[in-house]
Tab-separated table of C-alpha atoms in Angstrom:
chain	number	residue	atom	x	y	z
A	159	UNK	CA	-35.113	-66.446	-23.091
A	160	UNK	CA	-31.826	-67.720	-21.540
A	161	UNK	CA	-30.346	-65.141	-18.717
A	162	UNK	CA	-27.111	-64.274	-18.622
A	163	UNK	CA	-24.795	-65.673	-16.548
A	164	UNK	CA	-23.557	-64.512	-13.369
A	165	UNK	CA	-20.730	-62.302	-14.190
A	166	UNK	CA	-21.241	-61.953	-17.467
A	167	UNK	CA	-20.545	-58.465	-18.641
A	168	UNK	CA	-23.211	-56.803	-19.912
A	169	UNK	CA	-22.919	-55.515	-23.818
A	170	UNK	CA	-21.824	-51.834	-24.577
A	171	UNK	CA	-25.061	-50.618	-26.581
A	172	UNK	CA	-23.504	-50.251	-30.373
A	173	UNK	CA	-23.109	-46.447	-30.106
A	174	UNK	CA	-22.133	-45.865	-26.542
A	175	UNK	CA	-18.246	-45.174	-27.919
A	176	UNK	CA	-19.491	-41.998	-29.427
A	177	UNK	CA	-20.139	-41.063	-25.642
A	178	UNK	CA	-16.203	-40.940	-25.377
A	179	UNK	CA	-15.205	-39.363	-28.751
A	180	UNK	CA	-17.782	-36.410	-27.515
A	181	UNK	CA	-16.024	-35.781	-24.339
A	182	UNK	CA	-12.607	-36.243	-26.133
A	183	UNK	CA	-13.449	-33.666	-29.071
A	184	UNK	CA	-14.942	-31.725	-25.731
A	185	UNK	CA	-11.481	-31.486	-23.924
A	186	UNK	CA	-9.712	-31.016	-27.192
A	187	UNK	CA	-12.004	-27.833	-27.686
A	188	UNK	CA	-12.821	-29.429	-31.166
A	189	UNK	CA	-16.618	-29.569	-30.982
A	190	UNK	CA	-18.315	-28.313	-34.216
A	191	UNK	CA	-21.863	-27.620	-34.100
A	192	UNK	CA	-24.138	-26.407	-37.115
A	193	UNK	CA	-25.119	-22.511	-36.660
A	194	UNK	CA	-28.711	-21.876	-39.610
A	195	UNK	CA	-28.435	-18.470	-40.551
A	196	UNK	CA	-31.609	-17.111	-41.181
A	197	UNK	CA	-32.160	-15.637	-44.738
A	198	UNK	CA	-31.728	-11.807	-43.371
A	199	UNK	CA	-28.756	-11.955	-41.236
A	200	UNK	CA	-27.397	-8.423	-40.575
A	201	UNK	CA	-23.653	-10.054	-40.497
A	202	UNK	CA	-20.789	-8.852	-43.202
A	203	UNK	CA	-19.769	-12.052	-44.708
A	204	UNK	CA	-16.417	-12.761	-44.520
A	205	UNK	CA	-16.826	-16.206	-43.931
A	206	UNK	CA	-18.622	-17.610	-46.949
A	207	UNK	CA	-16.999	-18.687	-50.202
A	208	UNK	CA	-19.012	-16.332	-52.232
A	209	UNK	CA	-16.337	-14.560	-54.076
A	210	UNK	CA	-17.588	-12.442	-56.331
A	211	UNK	CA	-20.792	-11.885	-54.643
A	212	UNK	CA	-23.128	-13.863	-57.049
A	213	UNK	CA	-25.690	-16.092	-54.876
A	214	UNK	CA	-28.123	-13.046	-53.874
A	215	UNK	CA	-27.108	-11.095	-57.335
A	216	UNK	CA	-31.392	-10.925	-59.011
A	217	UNK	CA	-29.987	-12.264	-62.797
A	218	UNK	CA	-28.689	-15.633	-60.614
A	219	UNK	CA	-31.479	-16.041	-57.952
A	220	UNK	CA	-33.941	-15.713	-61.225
A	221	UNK	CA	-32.687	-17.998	-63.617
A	222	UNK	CA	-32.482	-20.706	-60.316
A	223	UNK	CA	-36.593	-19.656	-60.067
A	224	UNK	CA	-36.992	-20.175	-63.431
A	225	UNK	CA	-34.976	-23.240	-64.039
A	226	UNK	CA	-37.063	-24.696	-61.226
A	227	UNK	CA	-40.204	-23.343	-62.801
A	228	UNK	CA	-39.058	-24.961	-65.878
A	229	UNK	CA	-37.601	-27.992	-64.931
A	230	UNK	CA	-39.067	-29.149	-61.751
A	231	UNK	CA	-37.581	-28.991	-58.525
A	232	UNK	CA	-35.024	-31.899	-58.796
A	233	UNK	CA	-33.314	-33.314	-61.886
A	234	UNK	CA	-35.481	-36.848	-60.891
A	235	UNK	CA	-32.261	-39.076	-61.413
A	236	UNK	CA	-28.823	-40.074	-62.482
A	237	UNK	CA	-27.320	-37.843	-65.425
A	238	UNK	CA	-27.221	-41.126	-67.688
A	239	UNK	CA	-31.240	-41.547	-67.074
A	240	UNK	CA	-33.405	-38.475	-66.199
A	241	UNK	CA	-31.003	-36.228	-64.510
A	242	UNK	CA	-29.384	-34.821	-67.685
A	243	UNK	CA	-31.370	-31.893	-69.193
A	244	UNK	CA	-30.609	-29.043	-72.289
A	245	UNK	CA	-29.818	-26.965	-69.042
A	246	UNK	CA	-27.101	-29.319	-68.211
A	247	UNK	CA	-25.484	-29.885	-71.485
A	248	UNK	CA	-25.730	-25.699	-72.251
A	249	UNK	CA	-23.893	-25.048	-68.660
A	250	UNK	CA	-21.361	-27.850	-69.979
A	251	UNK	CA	-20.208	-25.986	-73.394
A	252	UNK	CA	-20.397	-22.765	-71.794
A	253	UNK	CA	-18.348	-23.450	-69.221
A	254	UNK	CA	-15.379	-25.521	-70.976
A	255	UNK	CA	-15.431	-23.016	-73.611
A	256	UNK	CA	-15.041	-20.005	-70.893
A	257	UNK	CA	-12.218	-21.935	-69.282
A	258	UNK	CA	-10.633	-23.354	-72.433
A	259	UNK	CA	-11.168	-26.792	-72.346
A	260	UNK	CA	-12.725	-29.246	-75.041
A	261	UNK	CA	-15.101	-30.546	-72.700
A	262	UNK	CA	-16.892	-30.539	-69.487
A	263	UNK	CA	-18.381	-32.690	-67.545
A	264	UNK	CA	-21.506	-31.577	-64.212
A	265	UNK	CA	-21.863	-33.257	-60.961
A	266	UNK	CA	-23.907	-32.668	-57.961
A	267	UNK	CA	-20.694	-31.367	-56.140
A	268	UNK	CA	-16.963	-30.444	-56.374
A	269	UNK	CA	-16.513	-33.686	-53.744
A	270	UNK	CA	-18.001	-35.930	-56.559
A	271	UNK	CA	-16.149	-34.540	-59.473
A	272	UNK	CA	-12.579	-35.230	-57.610
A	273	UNK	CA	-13.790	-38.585	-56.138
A	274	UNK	CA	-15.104	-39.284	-60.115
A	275	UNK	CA	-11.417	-37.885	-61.639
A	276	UNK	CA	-9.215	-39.807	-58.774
A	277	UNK	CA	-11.555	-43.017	-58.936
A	278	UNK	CA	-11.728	-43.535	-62.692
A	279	UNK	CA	-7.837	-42.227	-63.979
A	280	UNK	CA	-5.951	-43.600	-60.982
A	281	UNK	CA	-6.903	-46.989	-60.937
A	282	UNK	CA	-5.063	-50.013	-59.314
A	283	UNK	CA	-1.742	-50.329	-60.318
A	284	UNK	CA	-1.043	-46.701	-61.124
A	285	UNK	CA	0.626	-43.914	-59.378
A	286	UNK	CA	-1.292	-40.613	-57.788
A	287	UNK	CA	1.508	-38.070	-56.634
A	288	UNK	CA	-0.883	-35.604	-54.498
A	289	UNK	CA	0.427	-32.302	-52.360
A	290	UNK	CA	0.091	-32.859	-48.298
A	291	UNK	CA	-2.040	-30.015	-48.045
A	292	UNK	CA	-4.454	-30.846	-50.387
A	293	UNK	CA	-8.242	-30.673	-50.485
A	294	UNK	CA	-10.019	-33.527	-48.098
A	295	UNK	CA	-11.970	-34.353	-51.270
A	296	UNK	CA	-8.321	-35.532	-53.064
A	297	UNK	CA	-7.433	-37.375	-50.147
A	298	UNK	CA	-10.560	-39.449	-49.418
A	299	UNK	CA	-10.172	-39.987	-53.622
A	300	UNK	CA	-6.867	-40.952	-53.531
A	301	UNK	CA	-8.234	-43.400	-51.035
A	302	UNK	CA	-11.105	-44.896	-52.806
A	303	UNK	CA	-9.001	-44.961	-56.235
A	304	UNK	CA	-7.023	-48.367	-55.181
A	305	UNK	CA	-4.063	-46.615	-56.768
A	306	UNK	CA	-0.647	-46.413	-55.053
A	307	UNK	CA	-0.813	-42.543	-53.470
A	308	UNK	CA	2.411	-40.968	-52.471
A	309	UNK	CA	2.141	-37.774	-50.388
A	310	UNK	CA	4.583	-35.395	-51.245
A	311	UNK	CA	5.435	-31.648	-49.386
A	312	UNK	CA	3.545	-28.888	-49.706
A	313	UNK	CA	3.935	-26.862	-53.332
A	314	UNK	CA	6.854	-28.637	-53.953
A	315	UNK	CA	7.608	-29.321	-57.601
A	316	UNK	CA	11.294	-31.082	-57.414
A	317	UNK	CA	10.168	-33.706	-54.773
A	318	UNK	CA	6.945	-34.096	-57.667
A	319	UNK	CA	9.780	-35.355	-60.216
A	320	UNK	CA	12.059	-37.133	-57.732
A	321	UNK	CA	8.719	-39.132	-56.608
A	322	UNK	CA	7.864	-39.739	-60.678
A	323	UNK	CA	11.378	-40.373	-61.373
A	324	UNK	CA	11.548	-43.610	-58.540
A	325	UNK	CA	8.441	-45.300	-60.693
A	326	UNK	CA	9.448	-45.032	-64.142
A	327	UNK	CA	6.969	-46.824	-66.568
A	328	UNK	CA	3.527	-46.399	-64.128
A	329	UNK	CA	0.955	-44.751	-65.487
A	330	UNK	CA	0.676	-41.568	-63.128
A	331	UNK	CA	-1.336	-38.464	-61.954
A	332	UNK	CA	-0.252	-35.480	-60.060
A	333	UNK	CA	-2.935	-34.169	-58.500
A	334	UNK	CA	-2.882	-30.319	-56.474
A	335	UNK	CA	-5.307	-27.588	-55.560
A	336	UNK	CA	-4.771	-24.542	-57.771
A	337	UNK	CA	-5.552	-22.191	-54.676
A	338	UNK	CA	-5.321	-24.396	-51.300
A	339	UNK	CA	-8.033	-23.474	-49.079
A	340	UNK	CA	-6.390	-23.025	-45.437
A	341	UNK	CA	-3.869	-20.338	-46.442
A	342	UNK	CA	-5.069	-19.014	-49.828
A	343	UNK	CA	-1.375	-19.660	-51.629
A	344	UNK	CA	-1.312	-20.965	-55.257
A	345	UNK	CA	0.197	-23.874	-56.314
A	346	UNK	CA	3.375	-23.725	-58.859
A	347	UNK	CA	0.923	-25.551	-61.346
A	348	UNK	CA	3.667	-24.155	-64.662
A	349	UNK	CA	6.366	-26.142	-62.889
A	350	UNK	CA	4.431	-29.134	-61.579
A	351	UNK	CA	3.349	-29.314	-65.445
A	352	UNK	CA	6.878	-29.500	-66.287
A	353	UNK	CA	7.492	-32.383	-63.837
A	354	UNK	CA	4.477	-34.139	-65.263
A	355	UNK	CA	5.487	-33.682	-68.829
A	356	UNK	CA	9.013	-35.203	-68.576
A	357	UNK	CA	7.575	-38.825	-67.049
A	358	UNK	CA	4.613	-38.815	-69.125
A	359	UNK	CA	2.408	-38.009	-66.258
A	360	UNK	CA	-0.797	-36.274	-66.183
A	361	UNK	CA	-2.016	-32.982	-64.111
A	362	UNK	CA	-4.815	-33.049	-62.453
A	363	UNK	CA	-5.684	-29.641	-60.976
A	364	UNK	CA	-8.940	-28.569	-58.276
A	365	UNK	CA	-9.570	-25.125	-59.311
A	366	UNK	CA	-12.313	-24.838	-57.196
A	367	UNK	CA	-10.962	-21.510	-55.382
A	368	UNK	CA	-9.050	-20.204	-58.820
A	369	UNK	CA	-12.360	-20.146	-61.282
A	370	UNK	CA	-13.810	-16.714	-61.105
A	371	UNK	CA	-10.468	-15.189	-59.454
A	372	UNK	CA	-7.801	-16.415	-60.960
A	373	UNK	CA	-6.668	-15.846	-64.782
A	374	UNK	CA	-8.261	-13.365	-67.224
A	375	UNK	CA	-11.957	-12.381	-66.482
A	376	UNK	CA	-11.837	-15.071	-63.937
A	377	UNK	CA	-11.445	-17.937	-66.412
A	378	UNK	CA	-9.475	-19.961	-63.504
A	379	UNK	CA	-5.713	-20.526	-62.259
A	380	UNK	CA	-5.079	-23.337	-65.236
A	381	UNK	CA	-6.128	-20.227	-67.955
A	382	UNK	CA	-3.263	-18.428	-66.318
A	383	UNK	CA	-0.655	-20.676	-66.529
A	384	UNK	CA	-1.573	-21.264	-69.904
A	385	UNK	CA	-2.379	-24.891	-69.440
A	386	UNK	CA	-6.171	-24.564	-70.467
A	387	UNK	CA	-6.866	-27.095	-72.655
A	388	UNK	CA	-3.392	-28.963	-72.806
A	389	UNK	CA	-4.275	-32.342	-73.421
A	390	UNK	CA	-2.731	-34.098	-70.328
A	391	UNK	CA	-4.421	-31.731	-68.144
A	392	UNK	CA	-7.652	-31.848	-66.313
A	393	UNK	CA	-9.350	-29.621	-64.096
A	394	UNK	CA	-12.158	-29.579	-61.557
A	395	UNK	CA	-13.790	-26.711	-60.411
A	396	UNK	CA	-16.885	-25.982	-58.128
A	397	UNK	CA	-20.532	-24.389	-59.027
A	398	UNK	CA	-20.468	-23.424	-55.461
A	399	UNK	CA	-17.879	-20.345	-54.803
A	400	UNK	CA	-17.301	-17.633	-57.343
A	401	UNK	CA	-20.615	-18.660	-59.698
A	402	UNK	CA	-22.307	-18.462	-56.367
A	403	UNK	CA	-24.113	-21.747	-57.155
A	404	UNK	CA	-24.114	-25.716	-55.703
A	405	UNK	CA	-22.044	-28.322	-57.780
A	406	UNK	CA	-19.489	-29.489	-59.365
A	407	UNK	CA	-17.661	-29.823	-62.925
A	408	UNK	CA	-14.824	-31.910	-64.605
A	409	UNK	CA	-13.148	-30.207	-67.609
A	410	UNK	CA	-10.518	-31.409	-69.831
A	411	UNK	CA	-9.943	-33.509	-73.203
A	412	UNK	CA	-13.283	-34.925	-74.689
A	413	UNK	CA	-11.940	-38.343	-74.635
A	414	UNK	CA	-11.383	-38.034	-70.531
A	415	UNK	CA	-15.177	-36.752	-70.228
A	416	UNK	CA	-16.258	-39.640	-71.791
A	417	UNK	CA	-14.474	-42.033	-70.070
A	418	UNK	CA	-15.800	-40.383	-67.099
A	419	UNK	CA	-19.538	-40.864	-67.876
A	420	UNK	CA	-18.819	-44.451	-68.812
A	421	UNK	CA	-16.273	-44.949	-65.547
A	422	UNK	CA	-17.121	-42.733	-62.665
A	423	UNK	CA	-19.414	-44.375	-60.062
A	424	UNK	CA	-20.170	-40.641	-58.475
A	425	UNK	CA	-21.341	-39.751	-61.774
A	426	UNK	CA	-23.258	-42.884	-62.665
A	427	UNK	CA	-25.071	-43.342	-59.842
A	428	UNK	CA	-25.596	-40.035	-58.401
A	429	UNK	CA	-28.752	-37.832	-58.873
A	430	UNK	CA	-28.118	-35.178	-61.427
A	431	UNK	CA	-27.188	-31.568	-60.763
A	432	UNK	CA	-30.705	-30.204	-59.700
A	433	UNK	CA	-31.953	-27.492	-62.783
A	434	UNK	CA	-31.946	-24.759	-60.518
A	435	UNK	CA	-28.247	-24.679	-59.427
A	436	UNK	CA	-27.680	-25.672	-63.395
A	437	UNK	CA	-29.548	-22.617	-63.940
A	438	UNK	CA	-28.200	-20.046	-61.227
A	439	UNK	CA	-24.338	-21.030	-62.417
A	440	UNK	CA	-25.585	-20.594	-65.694
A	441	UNK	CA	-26.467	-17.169	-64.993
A	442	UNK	CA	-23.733	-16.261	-62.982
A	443	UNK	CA	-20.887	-17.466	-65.689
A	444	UNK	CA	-22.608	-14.970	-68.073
A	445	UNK	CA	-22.778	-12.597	-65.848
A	446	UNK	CA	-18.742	-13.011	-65.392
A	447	UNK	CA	-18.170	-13.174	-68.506
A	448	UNK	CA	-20.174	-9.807	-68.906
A	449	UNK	CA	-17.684	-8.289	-66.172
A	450	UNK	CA	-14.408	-9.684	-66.361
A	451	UNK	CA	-13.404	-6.999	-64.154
A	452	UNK	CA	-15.265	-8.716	-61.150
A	453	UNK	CA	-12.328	-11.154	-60.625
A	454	UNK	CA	-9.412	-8.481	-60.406
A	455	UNK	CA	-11.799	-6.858	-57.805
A	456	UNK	CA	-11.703	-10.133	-55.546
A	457	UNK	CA	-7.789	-9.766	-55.483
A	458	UNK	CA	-7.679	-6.216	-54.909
A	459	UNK	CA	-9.820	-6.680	-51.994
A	460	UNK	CA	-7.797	-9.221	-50.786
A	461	UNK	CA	-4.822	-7.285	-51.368
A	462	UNK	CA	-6.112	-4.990	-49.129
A	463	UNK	CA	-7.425	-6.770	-46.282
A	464	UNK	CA	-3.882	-8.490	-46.122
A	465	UNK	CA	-1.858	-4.906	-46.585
A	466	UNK	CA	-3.844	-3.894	-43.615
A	467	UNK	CA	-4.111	-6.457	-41.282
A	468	UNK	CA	-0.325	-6.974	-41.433
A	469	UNK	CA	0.722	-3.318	-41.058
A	470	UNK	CA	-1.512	-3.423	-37.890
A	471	UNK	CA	0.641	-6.314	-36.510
A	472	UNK	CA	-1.166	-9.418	-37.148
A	473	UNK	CA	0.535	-12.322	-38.931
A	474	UNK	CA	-1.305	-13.611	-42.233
A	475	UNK	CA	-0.079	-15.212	-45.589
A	476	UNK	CA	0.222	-12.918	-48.395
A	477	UNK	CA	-2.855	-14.313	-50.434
A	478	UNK	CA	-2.683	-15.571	-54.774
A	479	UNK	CA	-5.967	-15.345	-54.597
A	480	UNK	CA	-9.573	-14.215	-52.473
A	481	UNK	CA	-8.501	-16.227	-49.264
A	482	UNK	CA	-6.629	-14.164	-46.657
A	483	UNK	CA	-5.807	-16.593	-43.805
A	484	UNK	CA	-4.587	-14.573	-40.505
A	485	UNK	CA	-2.887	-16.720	-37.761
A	486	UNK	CA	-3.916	-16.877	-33.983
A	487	UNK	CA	-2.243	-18.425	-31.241
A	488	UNK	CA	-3.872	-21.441	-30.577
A	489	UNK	CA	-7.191	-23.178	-31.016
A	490	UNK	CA	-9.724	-21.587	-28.252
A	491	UNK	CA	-8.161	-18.256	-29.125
A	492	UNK	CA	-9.059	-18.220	-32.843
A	493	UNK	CA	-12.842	-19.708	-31.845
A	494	UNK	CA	-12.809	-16.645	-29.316
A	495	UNK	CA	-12.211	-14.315	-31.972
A	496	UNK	CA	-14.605	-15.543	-34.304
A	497	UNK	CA	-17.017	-15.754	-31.847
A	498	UNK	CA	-16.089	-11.690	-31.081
A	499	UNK	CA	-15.785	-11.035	-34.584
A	500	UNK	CA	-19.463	-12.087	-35.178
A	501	UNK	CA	-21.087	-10.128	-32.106
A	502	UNK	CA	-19.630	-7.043	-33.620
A	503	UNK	CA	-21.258	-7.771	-37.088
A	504	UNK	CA	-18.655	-9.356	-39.000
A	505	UNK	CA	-18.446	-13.386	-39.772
A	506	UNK	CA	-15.481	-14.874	-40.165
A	507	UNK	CA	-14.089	-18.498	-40.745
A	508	UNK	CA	-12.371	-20.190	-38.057
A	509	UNK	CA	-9.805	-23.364	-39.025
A	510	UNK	CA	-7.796	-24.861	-36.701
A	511	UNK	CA	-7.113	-28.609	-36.062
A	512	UNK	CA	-7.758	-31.197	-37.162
A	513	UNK	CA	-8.732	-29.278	-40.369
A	514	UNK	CA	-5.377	-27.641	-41.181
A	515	UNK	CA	-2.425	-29.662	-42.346
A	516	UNK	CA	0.103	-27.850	-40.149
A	517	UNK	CA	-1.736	-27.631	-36.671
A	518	UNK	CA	-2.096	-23.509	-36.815
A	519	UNK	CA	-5.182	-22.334	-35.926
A	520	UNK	CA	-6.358	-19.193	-37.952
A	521	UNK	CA	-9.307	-17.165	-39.215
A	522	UNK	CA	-9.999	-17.599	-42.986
A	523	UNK	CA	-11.267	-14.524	-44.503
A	524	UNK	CA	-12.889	-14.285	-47.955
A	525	UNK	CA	-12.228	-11.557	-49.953
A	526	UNK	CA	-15.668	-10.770	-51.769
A	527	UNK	CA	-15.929	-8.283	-54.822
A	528	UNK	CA	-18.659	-6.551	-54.067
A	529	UNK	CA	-16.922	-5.437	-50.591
A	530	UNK	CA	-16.730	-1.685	-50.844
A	531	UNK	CA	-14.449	0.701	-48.972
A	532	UNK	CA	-16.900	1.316	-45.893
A	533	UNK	CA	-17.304	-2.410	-45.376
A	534	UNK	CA	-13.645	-3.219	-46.165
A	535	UNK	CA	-13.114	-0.514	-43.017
A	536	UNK	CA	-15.207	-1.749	-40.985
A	537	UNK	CA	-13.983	-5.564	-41.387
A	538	UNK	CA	-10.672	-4.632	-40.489
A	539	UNK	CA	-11.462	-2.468	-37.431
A	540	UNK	CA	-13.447	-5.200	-36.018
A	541	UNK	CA	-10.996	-7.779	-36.578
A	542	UNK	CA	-8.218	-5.514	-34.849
A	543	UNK	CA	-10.490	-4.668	-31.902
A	544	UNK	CA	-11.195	-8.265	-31.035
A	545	UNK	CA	-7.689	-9.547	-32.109
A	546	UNK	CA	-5.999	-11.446	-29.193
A	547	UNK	CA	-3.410	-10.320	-27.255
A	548	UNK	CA	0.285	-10.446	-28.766
């Protein structure tokens, strides 16, 4: 084989640059690393999305047993050739009829069901008006939808219609988390839907953090603003937080689901919803719909955590919701904390940059509804004692 010549330089192997992004996310103090739990971990979880307490609850971890008994272990393809079972299309009905919508539509994840919504109703040469602080799941499918995205500020309905107003004629979406992740607020969906309705735009809501919380008996932050089945509306939800579950869901007019199912590439050629998280959702929307109260209790413990926290001094956003975010001072203070948090007993979420839109570093606590008053106590105490300095 022909050597190289003298002085030629030799060729970075292909993923020698990661080298340098490691030691950059290393001085940054960004590193994330992946932490198993093991099945028994003596931790209180403040940290998990698990709102109402569902995904250990013996009526949900059953009927995902049984489902898989039933079923088989995996749904064995795409919905459209093996991966659709009875399972699937009963979880469908159940769950656009809880929520009040005509029609509902599974998918392996909440990711898929935004990039399938975004991808296959804002297509090139329409408009997608989505809030800065939205989900990373809206923004990667405002990206992959070809459409022309404007970003507009946070929970802000007047710059919605001002943005609308300057493309009169396009066919449009405005798309916006019900409940945004990082601080817990709720979006002004009433008057975004008012902004949509006078340019003939649609509304396209993520209700992932809203289902289960949110609205009466927990049927979701569109069921409370009375726009539940309004037919230039859609919503998305996830399997995976208050029904305890994995997956995702599209619900709104029959006529969008279809489309969807004929249009949406992360529905069409992904592998179905395996039965058993079919089957533990399932389960768990019963059992909400069994005990509507479940949903008030999320809030109330929020409410409380909040109420606390604050009258002890810390700063934290008054939460619409189960997410109580509580600021820190900067990036390796809020890991510290965490990190104290969970040798005491108590896991909490960390977010801090690049994750959150504004560059504030804070723990995320989840408000669970099966928190009683002894845990509740002991959260707080523990979150005071290893507080930083202020």
């Amino acid at each position: 084989m022909p050597m190289d010549a003298p002085g030629d330089a030799v060729p970075e192997a292909p993923f020698d640059w990661t080298d340098a992004e490691a030691r950059r996310r290393a001085a940054a103090g960004l590193v994330r690393t992946l932490r198993p739990r093991p099945a028994d971990a003596d931790l209180l979880d403040l940290a998990s999305n698990d709102y109402l307490g569902l995904t250990r609850h013996p009526e949900v971890t059953e009927a995902a047993a049984g489902a898989a008994r039933r079923w088989g272990a995996g749904s064995t393809g795409s919905r459209l050739v093996t991966g659709s079972t009875a399972l699937h299309a009963e979880l469908e009905r159940e769950l656009a009829a809880f929520c009040g919508f005509e029609a509902a539509l599974v998918f392996s994840s909440g990711y898929a069901a935004n990039l399938a919504v975004l991808t296959a109703l804002g297509t090139r040469g329409s408009l997608l008006v989505s809030d800065a602080d939205n989900h990373a799941s809206i923004v990667d499918g405002c990206r992959l939808s070809r459409a022309e995205t404007a970003v507009v500020p946070h929970a802000d309905p007047t710059a919605v219609r001002k943005t609308l107003g300057a493309h009169p004629g396009r066919r449009a979406l405005v798309v916006s988390d019900s409940v945004f992740s990082v601080d817990g607020d709720a979006a002004p969906l009433g008057a975004l839907a008012g902004a949509c309705r006078e340019h003939g735009a649609a509304l396209v809501v993520d209700d992932a953090h809203g289902l289960g919380v949110l609205g009466e008996g927990g049927r979701g932050a569109l069921a409370a603003a009375g726009l539940a089945g309004a037919p230039d509306v859609v919503a998305t939800a996830t399997l995976s937080k208050s029904l305890g579950s994995q997956g995702g869901a599209v619900l709104g007019p029959a006529r969008v689901v279809e489309h969807l199912v004929n249009a949406a590439r992360t529905f069409i050629f992904d592998t179905g919803l395996a039965p058993a998280s079919a089957g533990a959702a399932l389960a768990a929307l019963r059992l909400l719909r069994r005990e509507p109260d479940l949903a008030g209790r999320a809030r109330a413990v929020a409410a409380t955590l909040h109420a606390r926290l604050t009258a002890a001094g810390l700063t934290a956003v008054r939460p619409d919701a189960a997410v109580v975010s509580v600021r820190a001072p900067s990036p390796e203070q809020a890991l510290r904390w965490a990190a104290d948090c969970r040798a005491e007993g108590v896991a909490v979420g960390c977010f801090r940059p690049p994750s959150v839109p504004d560059g504030v570093s804070r723990l995320r606590l989840t408000a669970r509804a099966d928190l009683d008053g002894e845990q509740i106590d002991r959260a707080v105490a523990v979150i005071l004692r290893t507080a930083p300095p202020r």
